[in-house]
């Protein structure tokens, strides 16, 4: 996420810190820009942070998106990390996280319908020309569908705040989504 502006300002960094920060006190995620900006400017951002915090190790992190294996290898050869899944939303909207949401609201009987909302949103996203694993493109429909089905209130005024304030706190260390996100990031640093 971008460190400037208002839309999605520090979005990814806040989520990474909420999910992974408690169990890794020596680790802080800082926004360096959108995926293409990190790839294009990662060295200068890294250099600036290294100069400010000389005892720290600075690693660039970006979404997988549609990067080829060669692009991933090149980015990671320059002390960067690329998520193993397409984007952060792939972890935030994992089936286990949706199950945790349903359980939290004591509506476990609606789990299959909740997962169907996700499936339908992905199908609609594919119909719009997006990749089958692009949960960022499907996230808005998932947010609206889950909010309606579960009768959620004060869960976030839009998709981004829903993901950040409602879904991210549900991801706990014993969950597959946490384990996968940690393996893609922290375990590789």
PDB file of C-alpha atoms in Angstrom:
ATOM      1  CA  UNK A   1       0.000   0.000   0.000  1.00  0.00           C
ATOM      2  CA  UNK A   2       0.981   3.562  -0.544  1.00  0.00           C
ATOM      3  CA  UNK A   3       2.467   5.601   2.312  1.00  0.00           C
ATOM      4  CA  UNK A   4       0.783   8.739   0.914  1.00  0.00           C
ATOM      5  CA  UNK A   5      -2.736   9.791  -0.046  1.00  0.00           C
ATOM      6  CA  UNK A   6      -5.921   8.717   1.636  1.00  0.00           C
ATOM      7  CA  UNK A   7      -7.165   5.666  -0.276  1.00  0.00           C
ATOM      8  CA  UNK A   8      -5.426   2.527   0.973  1.00  0.00           C
ATOM      9  CA  UNK A   9      -2.817   4.628   2.804  1.00  0.00           C
ATOM     10  CA  UNK A  10      -0.538   2.167   4.622  1.00  0.00           C
ATOM     11  CA  UNK A  11      -3.238  -0.480   4.069  1.00  0.00           C
ATOM     12  CA  UNK A  12      -1.010  -3.540   3.614  1.00  0.00           C
ATOM     13  CA  UNK A  13       1.505  -2.464   6.273  1.00  0.00           C
ATOM     14  CA  UNK A  14      -1.239  -2.035   8.881  1.00  0.00           C
ATOM     15  CA  UNK A  15      -2.620  -5.479   8.112  1.00  0.00           C
ATOM     16  CA  UNK A  16       0.771  -7.195   8.171  1.00  0.00           C
ATOM     17  CA  UNK A  17       1.580  -5.527  11.496  1.00  0.00           C
ATOM     18  CA  UNK A  18      -1.801  -6.513  12.981  1.00  0.00           C
ATOM     19  CA  UNK A  19      -1.486 -10.139  11.930  1.00  0.00           C
ATOM     20  CA  UNK A  20       2.248 -10.789  12.290  1.00  0.00           C
ATOM     21  CA  UNK A  21       3.457  -7.995  14.578  1.00  0.00           C
ATOM     22  CA  UNK A  22       2.362  -9.436  17.918  1.00  0.00           C
ATOM     23  CA  UNK A  23       4.342 -12.624  17.450  1.00  0.00           C
ATOM     24  CA  UNK A  24       7.380 -10.871  15.933  1.00  0.00           C
ATOM     25  CA  UNK A  25       8.301  -7.854  18.043  1.00  0.00           C
ATOM     26  CA  UNK A  26      11.513  -7.209  16.093  1.00  0.00           C
ATOM     27  CA  UNK A  27       9.629  -6.862  12.821  1.00  0.00           C
ATOM     28  CA  UNK A  28       7.828  -3.797  11.456  1.00  0.00           C
ATOM     29  CA  UNK A  29       6.115  -3.494   8.095  1.00  0.00           C
ATOM     30  CA  UNK A  30       6.286  -0.089   6.408  1.00  0.00           C
ATOM     31  CA  UNK A  31       4.481   0.913   3.220  1.00  0.00           C
ATOM     32  CA  UNK A  32       6.774   1.473   0.291  1.00  0.00           C
ATOM     33  CA  UNK A  33       4.190   1.956  -2.439  1.00  0.00           C
ATOM     34  CA  UNK A  34       2.145  -0.210  -4.755  1.00  0.00           C
ATOM     35  CA  UNK A  35       3.667  -3.433  -6.062  1.00  0.00           C
ATOM     36  CA  UNK A  36       5.020  -1.807  -9.227  1.00  0.00           C
ATOM     37  CA  UNK A  37       6.415   1.093  -7.172  1.00  0.00           C
ATOM     38  CA  UNK A  38       8.198  -1.254  -4.754  1.00  0.00           C
ATOM     39  CA  UNK A  39       9.747  -3.090  -7.676  1.00  0.00           C
ATOM     40  CA  UNK A  40      10.718   0.172  -9.348  1.00  0.00           C
ATOM     41  CA  UNK A  41      11.805   2.086  -6.264  1.00  0.00           C
ATOM     42  CA  UNK A  42      12.470  -0.662  -3.719  1.00  0.00           C
ATOM     43  CA  UNK A  43      16.205  -0.023  -3.678  1.00  0.00           C
ATOM     44  CA  UNK A  44      15.807   3.700  -2.926  1.00  0.00           C
ATOM     45  CA  UNK A  45      13.200   3.044  -0.236  1.00  0.00           C
ATOM     46  CA  UNK A  46      15.423   0.322   1.191  1.00  0.00           C
ATOM     47  CA  UNK A  47      18.477   2.597   1.030  1.00  0.00           C
ATOM     48  CA  UNK A  48      16.655   5.411   2.822  1.00  0.00           C
ATOM     49  CA  UNK A  49      15.412   3.120   5.590  1.00  0.00           C
ATOM     50  CA  UNK A  50      18.825   1.518   5.938  1.00  0.00           C
ATOM     51  CA  UNK A  51      20.411   4.939   6.362  1.00  0.00           C
ATOM     52  CA  UNK A  52      17.857   5.901   9.016  1.00  0.00           C
ATOM     53  CA  UNK A  53      18.054   2.534  10.788  1.00  0.00           C
ATOM     54  CA  UNK A  54      21.565   1.223  10.040  1.00  0.00           C
ATOM     55  CA  UNK A  55      21.313  -1.736  12.442  1.00  0.00           C
ATOM     56  CA  UNK A  56      18.130  -2.972  10.727  1.00  0.00           C
ATOM     57  CA  UNK A  57      17.640  -5.309   7.814  1.00  0.00           C
ATOM     58  CA  UNK A  58      15.241  -3.905   5.221  1.00  0.00           C
ATOM     59  CA  UNK A  59      13.451  -6.285   2.850  1.00  0.00           C
ATOM     60  CA  UNK A  60      11.021  -5.293   0.106  1.00  0.00           C
ATOM     61  CA  UNK A  61       7.774  -7.294  -0.046  1.00  0.00           C
ATOM     62  CA  UNK A  62       5.251  -7.323  -2.852  1.00  0.00           C
ATOM     63  CA  UNK A  63       2.225  -9.235  -4.063  1.00  0.00           C
ATOM     64  CA  UNK A  64       2.682 -12.111  -6.488  1.00  0.00           C
ATOM     65  CA  UNK A  65       0.063 -10.732  -8.891  1.00  0.00           C
ATOM     66  CA  UNK A  66       0.857 -12.144 -12.360  1.00  0.00           C
ATOM     67  CA  UNK A  67       4.630 -12.045 -12.004  1.00  0.00           C
ATOM     68  CA  UNK A  68       6.472 -14.662 -13.986  1.00  0.00           C
ATOM     69  CA  UNK A  69       8.901 -16.998 -12.259  1.00  0.00           C
ATOM     70  CA  UNK A  70      11.722 -14.944 -13.761  1.00  0.00           C
ATOM     71  CA  UNK A  71      10.292 -11.702 -12.330  1.00  0.00           C
ATOM     72  CA  UNK A  72       9.934 -13.322  -8.901  1.00  0.00           C
ATOM     73  CA  UNK A  73      13.482 -14.676  -9.006  1.00  0.00           C
ATOM     74  CA  UNK A  74      14.857 -11.291 -10.041  1.00  0.00           C
ATOM     75  CA  UNK A  75      12.973  -9.428  -7.295  1.00  0.00           C
ATOM     76  CA  UNK A  76      13.981 -11.955  -4.650  1.00  0.00           C
ATOM     77  CA  UNK A  77      17.624 -11.984  -5.820  1.00  0.00           C
ATOM     78  CA  UNK A  78      17.684  -8.304  -4.846  1.00  0.00           C
ATOM     79  CA  UNK A  79      16.734  -9.043  -1.204  1.00  0.00           C
ATOM     80  CA  UNK A  80      13.001  -8.913  -1.826  1.00  0.00           C
ATOM     81  CA  UNK A  81      10.111 -11.216  -1.053  1.00  0.00           C
ATOM     82  CA  UNK A  82       7.127 -12.005  -3.235  1.00  0.00           C
ATOM     83  CA  UNK A  83       3.982 -13.457  -1.676  1.00  0.00           C
ATOM     84  CA  UNK A  84       3.269 -17.041  -2.654  1.00  0.00           C
ATOM     85  CA  UNK A  85      -0.403 -16.174  -3.240  1.00  0.00           C
ATOM     86  CA  UNK A  86      -1.569 -13.447  -5.643  1.00  0.00           C
ATOM     87  CA  UNK A  87      -2.256 -10.756  -3.048  1.00  0.00           C
ATOM     88  CA  UNK A  88      -2.838 -10.051   0.633  1.00  0.00           C
ATOM     89  CA  UNK A  89      -6.593 -10.419   0.139  1.00  0.00           C
ATOM     90  CA  UNK A  90      -5.995 -14.097  -0.664  1.00  0.00           C
ATOM     91  CA  UNK A  91      -4.980 -14.593   2.974  1.00  0.00           C
ATOM     92  CA  UNK A  92      -7.573 -12.237   4.490  1.00  0.00           C
ATOM     93  CA  UNK A  93     -10.412 -14.004   2.700  1.00  0.00           C
ATOM     94  CA  UNK A  94      -9.240 -17.562   3.248  1.00  0.00           C
ATOM     95  CA  UNK A  95     -11.961 -20.103   4.026  1.00  0.00           C
ATOM     96  CA  UNK A  96     -10.610 -20.452   7.566  1.00  0.00           C
ATOM     97  CA  UNK A  97     -10.900 -16.693   8.131  1.00  0.00           C
ATOM     98  CA  UNK A  98     -14.468 -16.639   6.832  1.00  0.00           C
ATOM     99  CA  UNK A  99     -15.201 -19.552   9.162  1.00  0.00           C
ATOM    100  CA  UNK A 100     -13.735 -17.567  12.073  1.00  0.00           C
ATOM    101  CA  UNK A 101     -15.998 -14.625  11.175  1.00  0.00           C
ATOM    102  CA  UNK A 102     -19.080 -16.828  11.079  1.00  0.00           C
ATOM    103  CA  UNK A 103     -18.111 -18.470  14.371  1.00  0.00           C
ATOM    104  CA  UNK A 104     -17.439 -15.128  16.053  1.00  0.00           C
ATOM    105  CA  UNK A 105     -20.941 -13.972  15.168  1.00  0.00           C
ATOM    106  CA  UNK A 106     -22.409 -17.290  16.340  1.00  0.00           C
ATOM    107  CA  UNK A 107     -23.822 -18.116  12.910  1.00  0.00           C
ATOM    108  CA  UNK A 108     -21.964 -21.334  12.130  1.00  0.00           C
ATOM    109  CA  UNK A 109     -25.050 -22.621  10.355  1.00  0.00           C
ATOM    110  CA  UNK A 110     -24.342 -20.000   7.661  1.00  0.00           C
ATOM    111  CA  UNK A 111     -20.798 -21.197   6.898  1.00  0.00           C
ATOM    112  CA  UNK A 112     -21.652 -22.969   3.649  1.00  0.00           C
ATOM    113  CA  UNK A 113     -23.631 -19.932   2.441  1.00  0.00           C
ATOM    114  CA  UNK A 114     -20.733 -17.660   3.434  1.00  0.00           C
ATOM    115  CA  UNK A 115     -18.281 -19.756   1.451  1.00  0.00           C
ATOM    116  CA  UNK A 116     -20.726 -19.759  -1.458  1.00  0.00           C
ATOM    117  CA  UNK A 117     -20.689 -15.944  -1.381  1.00  0.00           C
ATOM    118  CA  UNK A 118     -16.915 -16.114  -1.820  1.00  0.00           C
ATOM    119  CA  UNK A 119     -17.225 -18.650  -4.625  1.00  0.00           C
ATOM    120  CA  UNK A 120     -19.883 -16.577  -6.413  1.00  0.00           C
ATOM    121  CA  UNK A 121     -17.803 -13.397  -6.038  1.00  0.00           C
ATOM    122  CA  UNK A 122     -14.787 -15.126  -7.559  1.00  0.00           C
ATOM    123  CA  UNK A 123     -16.940 -16.392 -10.443  1.00  0.00           C
ATOM    124  CA  UNK A 124     -18.254 -12.854 -11.046  1.00  0.00           C
ATOM    125  CA  UNK A 125     -14.695 -11.508 -10.936  1.00  0.00           C
ATOM    126  CA  UNK A 126     -13.579 -14.110 -13.485  1.00  0.00           C
ATOM    127  CA  UNK A 127     -16.520 -13.101 -15.695  1.00  0.00           C
ATOM    128  CA  UNK A 128     -15.172  -9.514 -15.553  1.00  0.00           C
ATOM    129  CA  UNK A 129     -11.868 -10.804 -16.944  1.00  0.00           C
ATOM    130  CA  UNK A 130      -9.894 -11.186 -13.716  1.00  0.00           C
ATOM    131  CA  UNK A 131      -7.766 -14.175 -12.760  1.00  0.00           C
ATOM    132  CA  UNK A 132      -9.338 -17.011 -10.787  1.00  0.00           C
ATOM    133  CA  UNK A 133      -7.070 -16.341  -7.802  1.00  0.00           C
ATOM    134  CA  UNK A 134      -7.627 -12.555  -7.735  1.00  0.00           C
ATOM    135  CA  UNK A 135      -9.425 -12.106  -4.435  1.00  0.00           C
ATOM    136  CA  UNK A 136      -8.669  -8.380  -4.451  1.00  0.00           C
ATOM    137  CA  UNK A 137     -11.057  -8.052  -7.423  1.00  0.00           C
ATOM    138  CA  UNK A 138     -13.675 -10.222  -5.707  1.00  0.00           C
ATOM    139  CA  UNK A 139     -13.296  -8.649  -2.240  1.00  0.00           C
ATOM    140  CA  UNK A 140     -16.013  -5.999  -2.665  1.00  0.00           C
ATOM    141  CA  UNK A 141     -18.670  -8.566  -3.523  1.00  0.00           C
ATOM    142  CA  UNK A 142     -17.513 -10.805  -0.676  1.00  0.00           C
ATOM    143  CA  UNK A 143     -17.702  -7.886   1.780  1.00  0.00           C
ATOM    144  CA  UNK A 144     -21.221  -6.900   0.706  1.00  0.00           C
ATOM    145  CA  UNK A 145     -22.435 -10.507   0.659  1.00  0.00           C
ATOM    146  CA  UNK A 146     -21.053 -11.422   4.087  1.00  0.00           C
ATOM    147  CA  UNK A 147     -22.294  -8.182   5.609  1.00  0.00           C
ATOM    148  CA  UNK A 148     -25.832  -8.889   4.379  1.00  0.00           C
ATOM    149  CA  UNK A 149     -25.883 -12.616   5.153  1.00  0.00           C
ATOM    150  CA  UNK A 150     -24.460 -12.302   8.646  1.00  0.00           C
ATOM    151  CA  UNK A 151     -26.215  -9.030   9.468  1.00  0.00           C
ATOM    152  CA  UNK A 152     -22.879  -7.408  10.311  1.00  0.00           C
ATOM    153  CA  UNK A 153     -22.887  -3.928  11.787  1.00  0.00           C
ATOM    154  CA  UNK A 154     -19.916  -1.662  12.394  1.00  0.00           C
ATOM    155  CA  UNK A 155     -17.678  -4.068  10.490  1.00  0.00           C
ATOM    156  CA  UNK A 156     -16.148  -1.369   8.289  1.00  0.00           C
ATOM    157  CA  UNK A 157     -17.645   1.236   6.016  1.00  0.00           C
ATOM    158  CA  UNK A 158     -16.046  -0.203   2.875  1.00  0.00           C
ATOM    159  CA  UNK A 159     -14.147  -3.232   1.662  1.00  0.00           C
ATOM    160  CA  UNK A 160     -10.737  -2.026   2.816  1.00  0.00           C
ATOM    161  CA  UNK A 161     -11.821  -1.183   6.359  1.00  0.00           C
ATOM    162  CA  UNK A 162     -13.723  -4.471   6.543  1.00  0.00           C
ATOM    163  CA  UNK A 163     -10.581  -6.381   5.575  1.00  0.00           C
ATOM    164  CA  UNK A 164      -8.335  -4.366   7.908  1.00  0.00           C
ATOM    165  CA  UNK A 165     -10.586  -3.997  10.966  1.00  0.00           C
ATOM    166  CA  UNK A 166     -12.794  -7.085  10.840  1.00  0.00           C
ATOM    167  CA  UNK A 167     -11.003  -9.837   8.941  1.00  0.00           C
ATOM    168  CA  UNK A 168      -7.327  -9.240   9.846  1.00  0.00           C
ATOM    169  CA  UNK A 169      -7.911  -9.523  13.634  1.00  0.00           C
ATOM    170  CA  UNK A 170      -9.513 -12.941  13.087  1.00  0.00           C
ATOM    171  CA  UNK A 171      -6.284 -14.439  11.746  1.00  0.00           C
ATOM    172  CA  UNK A 172      -4.590 -16.258  14.627  1.00  0.00           C
ATOM    173  CA  UNK A 173      -1.295 -18.219  14.775  1.00  0.00           C
ATOM    174  CA  UNK A 174      -2.929 -21.661  14.636  1.00  0.00           C
ATOM    175  CA  UNK A 175      -4.898 -20.928  11.451  1.00  0.00           C
ATOM    176  CA  UNK A 176      -3.850 -22.042   7.947  1.00  0.00           C
ATOM    177  CA  UNK A 177      -4.050 -18.451   6.627  1.00  0.00           C
ATOM    178  CA  UNK A 178      -1.693 -17.233   9.374  1.00  0.00           C
ATOM    179  CA  UNK A 179       0.712 -20.106   8.817  1.00  0.00           C
ATOM    180  CA  UNK A 180       0.739 -19.491   5.043  1.00  0.00           C
ATOM    181  CA  UNK A 181       1.245 -15.726   5.419  1.00  0.00           C
ATOM    182  CA  UNK A 182       4.002 -16.208   8.002  1.00  0.00           C
ATOM    183  CA  UNK A 183       5.701 -18.775   5.780  1.00  0.00           C
ATOM    184  CA  UNK A 184       5.572 -16.365   2.832  1.00  0.00           C
ATOM    185  CA  UNK A 185       7.018 -13.468   4.832  1.00  0.00           C
ATOM    186  CA  UNK A 186       8.492 -13.749   8.326  1.00  0.00           C
ATOM    187  CA  UNK A 187       9.889 -17.258   7.945  1.00  0.00           C
ATOM    188  CA  UNK A 188      11.840 -16.127   4.879  1.00  0.00           C
ATOM    189  CA  UNK A 189      13.474 -13.075   6.452  1.00  0.00           C
TER     190      UNK A 189
END
